[in-house]
C-alpha cells in the first residue's frame, strides 16, 4: 500500500482479550471501516457453531489434518485453547504483508507470543480489557443462558487470559465501544506511519533532495 506515494510494508495487528470484553464487535467494525485490513482466518479442530461458515469464520479441520499442517510448517503459530487446537495459516499472511496489506488476528496470548518471536517488527499487539469485573460477568451471563457454575468457570478462564496483559504493546479498556474502536484505529493509523514500515521513503526523500540535472 502507499501513503500518498510512499510504499510500505504491511503490519500484523493482534487483538486479544478475555471472552466477554467485546473483541469480536471491535474487530468486525474495524474491518468494515478499513479497506486495507483483512482478517486472518484460523484453522481449528473445534466443531463449527450454527452460524459459522467454513473458510469464512474458520477453516474447520480434523485433528489429523491440523497435525499435518503443523508438522509441515504451514502454521505461523498454533496453540491449544480450552479443549481445541487453533492455528494461523502462514501463506495468506506472508502474501498480504509483502503486498503492503495489513492483517488482523483474533488470537490468544499463546499465539501472540509466537508471532512476537517470529515477526516482532511486523507485529502490533493490542489487549482489550473489560471496564470492570461486574461488566465482564454481565457480558458472560448475557452471552448464554448458562448455569452459575459455567459462568464461574468462564470467569476463571477470563482471569487467566487477563494475566497476560503486560505482554502487549497497547492496552485499551472497552467501556464504550465507539471510543474503544476509535482508540484501536488511532493505534493502527500511527503504526502505519512508523518509519521502518514506510519502505518507499528512501527513494522518495532522494528524489526530494536531488539537484535537477542541468
Ligand atoms: P472461539 O472458539 O470462541 O472462536 O475462540 C476461542 C479462543 O481462541 C479465542 O480467544 C480466540 O482469540 C482464540 N483463537 C482463535 N483462533 C486462533 C488461532 O489461530 N491461534 C490462537 N493462538 N488462538 C486463536
Short mmCIF file of C-alpha atoms and ligand atoms in Angstrom, two decimals:
data_model
loop_
_atom_site.label_atom_id
_atom_site.label_comp_id
_atom_site.label_asym_id
_atom_site.label_seq_id
_atom_site.Cartn_x
_atom_site.Cartn_y
_atom_site.Cartn_z
CA UNK A 1 0.00 0.00 0.00
CA UNK A 2 1.11 3.58 -0.43
CA UNK A 3 0.61 6.52 1.92
CA UNK A 4 0.40 9.30 -0.63
CA UNK A 5 3.11 7.87 -2.89
CA UNK A 6 5.14 6.04 -0.27
CA UNK A 7 5.32 2.25 -0.47
CA UNK A 8 5.06 0.48 2.84
CA UNK A 9 5.18 -2.97 4.36
CA UNK A 10 2.01 -4.42 5.86
CA UNK A 11 1.64 -4.95 9.60
CA UNK A 12 0.11 -7.63 11.79
CA UNK A 13 -2.47 -6.25 14.20
CA UNK A 14 -3.33 -8.66 17.01
CA UNK A 15 -6.37 -8.15 19.18
CA UNK A 16 -6.58 -10.33 22.27
CA UNK A 17 -8.95 -10.20 25.22
CA UNK A 18 -10.82 -12.44 27.59
CA UNK A 19 -14.11 -13.55 26.06
CA UNK A 20 -16.76 -11.05 27.10
CA UNK A 21 -14.59 -7.95 26.60
CA UNK A 22 -16.15 -7.04 23.24
CA UNK A 23 -13.28 -8.03 20.94
CA UNK A 24 -15.48 -9.56 18.24
CA UNK A 25 -17.55 -6.38 17.86
CA UNK A 26 -14.42 -4.24 17.70
CA UNK A 27 -12.81 -6.48 15.04
CA UNK A 28 -15.93 -6.57 12.86
CA UNK A 29 -16.33 -2.80 12.94
CA UNK A 30 -12.65 -2.21 12.32
CA UNK A 31 -12.72 -4.47 9.25
CA UNK A 32 -15.82 -2.76 7.89
CA UNK A 33 -14.18 0.67 8.22
CA UNK A 34 -10.79 -0.16 6.78
CA UNK A 35 -10.24 -1.32 3.20
CA UNK A 36 -6.60 -2.17 3.71
CA UNK A 37 -7.22 -4.54 6.59
CA UNK A 38 -8.11 -8.23 6.16
CA UNK A 39 -8.73 -10.81 8.85
CA UNK A 40 -6.56 -13.90 9.17
CA UNK A 41 -8.85 -16.95 9.06
CA UNK A 42 -7.55 -19.55 11.51
CA UNK A 43 -7.69 -23.31 11.26
CA UNK A 44 -9.33 -25.07 14.19
CA UNK A 45 -10.33 -28.52 15.35
CA UNK A 46 -13.33 -27.04 17.20
CA UNK A 47 -16.67 -28.03 15.65
CA UNK A 48 -18.48 -25.16 13.89
CA UNK A 49 -21.19 -23.24 15.79
CA UNK A 50 -24.55 -22.96 13.98
CA UNK A 51 -23.93 -19.63 12.20
CA UNK A 52 -20.28 -20.25 11.36
CA UNK A 53 -19.07 -20.90 7.80
CA UNK A 54 -16.06 -22.94 6.77
CA UNK A 55 -13.39 -20.76 5.18
CA UNK A 56 -15.00 -17.57 6.50
CA UNK A 57 -15.05 -17.84 10.29
CA UNK A 58 -12.52 -20.64 10.48
CA UNK A 59 -11.13 -23.49 8.42
CA UNK A 60 -12.67 -26.40 10.29
CA UNK A 61 -10.26 -29.32 10.17
CA UNK A 62 -9.81 -32.71 11.83
CA UNK A 63 -7.11 -33.24 14.46
CA UNK A 64 -5.23 -35.31 11.90
CA UNK A 65 -5.31 -32.53 9.32
CA UNK A 66 -4.30 -29.98 11.94
CA UNK A 67 -1.35 -32.14 12.99
CA UNK A 68 -0.27 -32.42 9.36
CA UNK A 69 -0.42 -28.63 8.82
CA UNK A 70 1.62 -28.04 11.98
CA UNK A 71 4.22 -30.67 11.04
CA UNK A 72 4.60 -29.20 7.52
CA UNK A 73 5.28 -25.76 8.99
CA UNK A 74 2.16 -24.38 7.29
CA UNK A 75 1.06 -22.62 10.50
CA UNK A 76 2.63 -19.38 11.65
CA UNK A 77 1.59 -20.16 15.22
CA UNK A 78 -0.66 -22.67 16.90
CA UNK A 79 -1.99 -23.38 20.37
CA UNK A 80 -4.48 -25.40 22.34
CA UNK A 81 -7.19 -23.06 23.63
CA UNK A 82 -9.72 -24.59 26.02
CA UNK A 83 -10.17 -28.09 24.53
CA UNK A 84 -9.32 -27.48 20.87
CA UNK A 85 -6.41 -26.61 18.59
CA UNK A 86 -6.20 -23.30 16.77
CA UNK A 87 -3.59 -22.07 14.33
CA UNK A 88 -2.81 -19.34 11.78
CA UNK A 89 -2.16 -20.45 8.17
CA UNK A 90 1.14 -18.86 7.14
CA UNK A 91 0.63 -18.44 3.37
CA UNK A 92 -2.08 -15.75 3.27
CA UNK A 93 -0.28 -13.70 5.93
CA UNK A 94 3.05 -13.68 4.09
CA UNK A 95 1.40 -12.74 0.80
CA UNK A 96 -0.58 -9.91 2.37
CA UNK A 97 2.41 -8.44 4.19
CA UNK A 98 4.56 -8.46 1.07
CA UNK A 99 1.77 -6.69 -0.85
CA UNK A 100 1.55 -3.97 1.83
CA UNK A 101 -1.78 -5.09 3.23
CA UNK A 102 -2.40 -5.25 6.97
CA UNK A 103 -3.79 -8.29 8.72
CA UNK A 104 -5.96 -8.52 11.80
CA UNK A 105 -5.59 -11.52 14.11
CA UNK A 106 -8.10 -12.60 16.72
CA UNK A 107 -5.81 -14.96 18.62
CA UNK A 108 -4.95 -15.66 22.24
CA UNK A 109 -1.81 -14.78 24.25
CA UNK A 110 -0.05 -18.04 23.31
CA UNK A 111 -0.35 -17.24 19.60
CA UNK A 112 0.69 -13.62 20.19
CA UNK A 113 3.88 -14.76 21.94
CA UNK A 114 4.76 -17.00 18.99
CA UNK A 115 4.14 -14.23 16.44
CA UNK A 116 6.31 -11.90 18.52
CA UNK A 117 9.14 -14.42 18.36
CA UNK A 118 8.83 -14.86 14.61
CA UNK A 119 7.97 -11.41 13.33
CA UNK A 120 8.44 -8.79 16.08
CA UNK A 121 8.94 -5.91 13.64
CA UNK A 122 5.67 -6.59 11.83
CA UNK A 123 3.61 -7.10 14.97
CA UNK A 124 1.36 -4.61 16.77
CA UNK A 125 -0.45 -6.20 19.70
CA UNK A 126 -3.46 -4.77 21.50
CA UNK A 127 -5.11 -6.17 24.60
CA UNK A 128 -8.72 -5.24 25.26
CA UNK A 129 -9.89 -5.17 28.86
CA UNK A 130 -13.46 -5.04 30.14
CA UNK A 131 -14.23 -1.92 32.23
CA UNK A 132 -14.96 -3.85 35.43
CA UNK A 133 -15.41 -7.28 36.91
CA UNK A 134 -19.16 -6.71 37.11
CA UNK A 135 -19.33 -5.77 33.41
CA UNK A 136 -17.33 -8.86 32.43
CA UNK A 137 -19.64 -11.11 34.43
CA UNK A 138 -22.71 -9.43 32.99
CA UNK A 139 -21.41 -9.87 29.41
CA UNK A 140 -20.58 -13.52 30.03
CA UNK A 141 -24.04 -14.08 31.51
CA UNK A 142 -25.72 -12.31 28.61
CA UNK A 143 -23.84 -14.35 26.03
CA UNK A 144 -25.50 -17.62 27.00
CA UNK A 145 -28.09 -18.75 29.48
CA UNK A 146 -25.58 -20.81 31.36
CA UNK A 147 -25.58 -22.07 34.91
CA UNK A 148 -23.73 -20.13 37.62
CA UNK A 149 -21.10 -22.86 37.54
CA UNK A 150 -20.41 -22.45 33.81
CA UNK A 151 -20.18 -18.68 34.23
CA UNK A 152 -17.80 -19.11 37.17
CA UNK A 153 -15.58 -21.33 35.02
CA UNK A 154 -15.57 -18.77 32.23
CA UNK A 155 -14.68 -16.03 34.72
CA UNK A 156 -11.70 -18.12 35.86
CA UNK A 157 -10.58 -18.54 32.22
CA UNK A 158 -11.02 -14.82 31.62
CA UNK A 159 -8.85 -14.12 34.65
CA UNK A 160 -6.15 -16.37 33.25
CA UNK A 161 -6.20 -14.59 29.87
CA UNK A 162 -6.16 -11.16 31.56
CA UNK A 163 -2.99 -12.08 33.45
CA UNK A 164 -1.09 -11.70 30.13
CA UNK A 165 -1.99 -8.03 29.65
CA UNK A 166 1.55 -6.77 30.22
CA UNK A 167 2.92 -8.72 27.22
CA UNK A 168 1.05 -6.45 24.79
CA UNK A 169 2.16 -3.23 23.10
CA UNK A 170 -1.12 -1.46 23.88
CA UNK A 171 -3.94 -1.96 26.38
CA UNK A 172 -7.37 -0.41 25.84
CA UNK A 173 -10.38 -0.55 28.13
CA UNK A 174 -13.66 -1.21 26.41
CA UNK A 175 -16.05 0.93 28.43
CA UNK A 176 -17.71 2.40 25.36
CA UNK A 177 -17.49 0.51 22.05
CA UNK A 178 -17.26 3.62 19.85
CA UNK A 179 -14.49 5.12 21.94
CA UNK A 180 -12.60 1.83 22.14
CA UNK A 181 -12.87 1.45 18.36
CA UNK A 182 -11.53 4.96 17.83
CA UNK A 183 -8.56 4.15 20.08
CA UNK A 184 -7.73 0.98 18.14
CA UNK A 185 -7.98 2.95 14.88
CA UNK A 186 -5.63 5.60 16.26
CA UNK A 187 -3.11 2.86 17.13
CA UNK A 188 -3.39 1.42 13.61
CA UNK A 189 -3.00 4.84 11.95
CA UNK A 190 0.09 5.70 13.98
CA UNK A 191 1.69 2.29 13.49
CA UNK A 192 1.22 2.57 9.73
CA UNK A 193 3.29 5.73 9.81
CA UNK A 194 6.25 4.16 11.61
CA UNK A 195 9.34 4.98 9.61
CA UNK A 196 10.57 1.39 9.30
CA UNK A 197 7.29 0.32 7.68
CA UNK A 198 7.50 3.03 5.00
CA UNK A 199 9.81 1.15 2.72
CA UNK A 200 9.48 3.71 -0.08
CA UNK A 201 10.86 6.61 1.98
CA UNK A 202 14.47 6.30 0.89
CA UNK A 203 13.62 6.77 -2.79
CA UNK A 204 11.05 9.43 -2.02
CA UNK A 205 13.49 11.53 0.03
CA UNK A 206 16.29 11.03 -2.51
CA UNK A 207 14.02 12.46 -5.18
CA UNK A 208 13.12 15.39 -2.92
CA UNK A 209 16.76 16.26 -2.39
CA UNK A 210 18.13 15.61 -5.85
CA UNK A 211 19.56 18.55 -7.74
CA UNK A 212 17.98 18.82 -11.18
CA UNK A 213 20.28 17.56 -13.91
CA UNK A 214 21.39 20.59 -15.95
P1 LIG B 1 -13.58 -19.42 19.77
O1 LIG B 1 -13.57 -20.92 19.85
O2 LIG B 1 -14.52 -18.81 20.79
O3 LIG B 1 -13.85 -18.93 18.37
O4 LIG B 1 -12.11 -18.92 20.13
C1 LIG B 1 -11.54 -19.26 21.36
C2 LIG B 1 -10.22 -18.53 21.54
O5 LIG B 1 -9.27 -18.99 20.58
C3 LIG B 1 -10.29 -17.01 21.37
O6 LIG B 1 -9.60 -16.41 22.46
C4 LIG B 1 -9.54 -16.75 20.09
O7 LIG B 1 -8.86 -15.49 20.14
C5 LIG B 1 -8.54 -17.89 20.08
N1 LIG B 1 -8.08 -18.20 18.71
C6 LIG B 1 -8.81 -18.22 17.56
N2 LIG B 1 -8.03 -18.54 16.51
C7 LIG B 1 -6.77 -18.70 16.99
C8 LIG B 1 -5.51 -19.02 16.37
O8 LIG B 1 -5.36 -19.21 15.16
N3 LIG B 1 -4.44 -19.11 17.21
C9 LIG B 1 -4.52 -18.90 18.56
N4 LIG B 1 -3.40 -18.98 19.27
N5 LIG B 1 -5.69 -18.59 19.17
C10 LIG B 1 -6.80 -18.50 18.40
#
